[in-house]
Amino acid sequence: MNEIFRPKRRVAERIAASAAMVLGATLLISQGAGTAQAAETAGDHYDYNGDGFQDLYMVRKSDGHLLFSAGDGGETLPAPVSKGGGWGKMDIAMAGDLTEDGLPDLLARDGKTGNLYTYPGDGSGGFAARILVSGGWNTMVAFSSAGDFDGDGLLDLYAVRKADGLLYFYPGEGDGTFGARTVAVVDEDLGTGWAVFDSMTTVDHGNGPELLLHSITAGNYLHLESDGEGGFEPYPSYYTGSLYSDADPTRYRQVVAAGDRNEDGYQDFVAIGRQSGELLLLEGDAYSNARFKTRLATVGTVYRLPATTYEHAYDYDQDYASDLVAVRSATPADLTFYPGTGTGGFGSRRNLYFQIDGMTLVESAGDMNGDLIPDLLIRSDDGLLEMHPGHEVNFLNGQIVAIGSGWNSMSAIVGGQDLNGDGKVDIVAREKSTGYLWLYPGKGDGRVGTRVKIGTGWNAMREITAPGDLDHDGHADILAIRGSDNCMYFYGGRGNGTLKPGVKMSCNWVGYDSVAAVGDFNGDGHTDWVARRKSDGALFLYRGNGAGGYGSRAQVGTGWNSIKFIA
């Protein structure tokens, strides 16, 4: 049993209380940092090919290939080389030498099975046979390695568990595995609630490892210094979303520590710009700050960096649980919010006081404008389609984007996913007159580009939804119910905007008149969806099994036949 021996407030409360005090400063540093000196030797753990320079691994979204970019000591991104396919289902982390053979290794979580593996480096940028660490890692929001946090000379692992919101410490064994976990204690004010952090990376300056965690809720970063005993020093630091100055508007979708890439003695970072989508080099300094240095690539969103990142496509209130938004048929037609519990149920619904009378469609849009918060697609009765940005479950604030007119010609419109592998959320729509299925590629700012035809004969389908990556191959998929046989079909995404041929999943879908995507609604790491039975309004959760199908269903609501739209 894991125990915490002193009462604590939740991390979320601490962040909310502290952010206002510390984020106004131009440069945020921890207590005593003014006298800090540069580390004599940076803790570089990422020389995978033995040439003395720091290297970088990434996963290419379009085809799931693992890419290796050999560092050259400069501020560029040398041309990546593929190390093989099949990595689309993997969340990776550059981990340093976990096997004590003098060669850095890679950690990878299989999204389909939940297994965590160590891939021992072979000294040339490749890997020897992988080592199973353990199973059940789909329940972890984020994990990171590459630092010796308990002072025994072996690299350790930290992870945040979604279900209980605890930060766990896994001591390294030196053979690619880890010992029994314990609950990490930071200080008397930080306890549970660590699931507010959607990503983490290990920073090692040579004078001790540190954890850098990002919170989308507060919009900032938390910096924890190791105490050398598996815990952390008191008084953690809070950094702005730019990692340097609150006057800097730059924000990031992913940030990962990448060793001393430019050979200046300090640890650097590689990041993906939140709005620009570019791959960026952030230059580190003696105080763990990081400022923008140079662009490494203009298309960073086509990659996943070696750091886990939580999926926020359906988390409207940013509490790390997927939610639903619906329009009740009662007058006036207001938007209603149904918060998810994260374990397969709903909390208390609440009216958002957003009247959408005259609207002919409300659909989840995912993060269309690149602010990491899910948005809504709303079509008016004159055919105008708009993106309404999400902001603290308020779709009236922010910049509404008019996507275009003439959308009454579409009999189905679904959003929320990146189907063409460019890192931007797209729209899929069925044309009423032709039955063509069109892909409208997102531009990352709420707008869409020139449409591409990706299917014909889709008038045969009466329900279409884009739930996400159901089979954990790294590509978003489509579900549809055929009207003639009332069977549900799975259309696997290829990552280039096209779909594989449909595969019949199950039948007897007669009487179900609405299917909606909800992401990982029950917290098991697999994508789920909900469906409404028309006769009695029962709402069912279909738990994804990670292989493109579902394991079982559970009733999660009644009276949903009074709902006009489910998003």
mmCIF file of C-alpha atoms in Angstrom, residues 21 39 73 109 194 213 262 271 276 292 300 316 351 391 395 402 457 465 483 516 521 527 531 549:
data_model
loop_
_atom_site.group_PDB
_atom_site.id
_atom_site.type_symbol
_atom_site.label_atom_id
_atom_site.label_comp_id
_atom_site.label_asym_id
_atom_site.label_seq_id
_atom_site.Cartn_x
_atom_site.Cartn_y
_atom_site.Cartn_z
ATOM 1 C CA MET A 21 1.902 35.513 -7.386
ATOM 2 C CA ALA A 39 26.870 23.176 -13.914
ATOM 3 C CA GLY A 73 26.692 19.979 -32.027
ATOM 4 C CA ARG A 109 4.633 2.560 -23.930
ATOM 5 C CA TRP A 194 -0.837 15.564 -10.135
ATOM 6 C CA LEU A 213 5.934 19.359 -15.735
ATOM 7 C CA ASN A 262 24.625 23.374 -29.051
ATOM 8 C CA ALA A 271 9.583 22.036 -28.587
ATOM 9 C CA SER A 276 2.999 28.025 -35.388
ATOM 10 C CA PHE A 292 13.520 30.427 -28.087
ATOM 11 C CA GLY A 300 7.013 20.186 -36.268
ATOM 12 C CA TYR A 316 -13.862 20.890 -22.216
ATOM 13 C CA ASN A 351 -26.629 24.972 -18.388
ATOM 14 C CA HIS A 391 -12.632 28.594 -22.968
ATOM 15 C CA PHE A 395 -18.078 28.981 -26.227
ATOM 16 C CA ALA A 402 -16.413 31.571 -39.830
ATOM 17 C CA GLY A 457 -21.407 5.935 -51.473
ATOM 18 C CA THR A 465 -18.425 9.752 -36.159
ATOM 19 C CA GLY A 483 -28.780 1.980 -42.847
ATOM 20 C CA ALA A 516 -20.805 10.544 -30.455
ATOM 21 C CA PHE A 521 -14.068 8.280 -21.160
ATOM 22 C CA THR A 527 -10.823 5.454 -27.095
ATOM 23 C CA ALA A 531 -24.697 5.798 -28.497
ATOM 24 C CA GLY A 549 -13.659 -2.673 -31.477
#
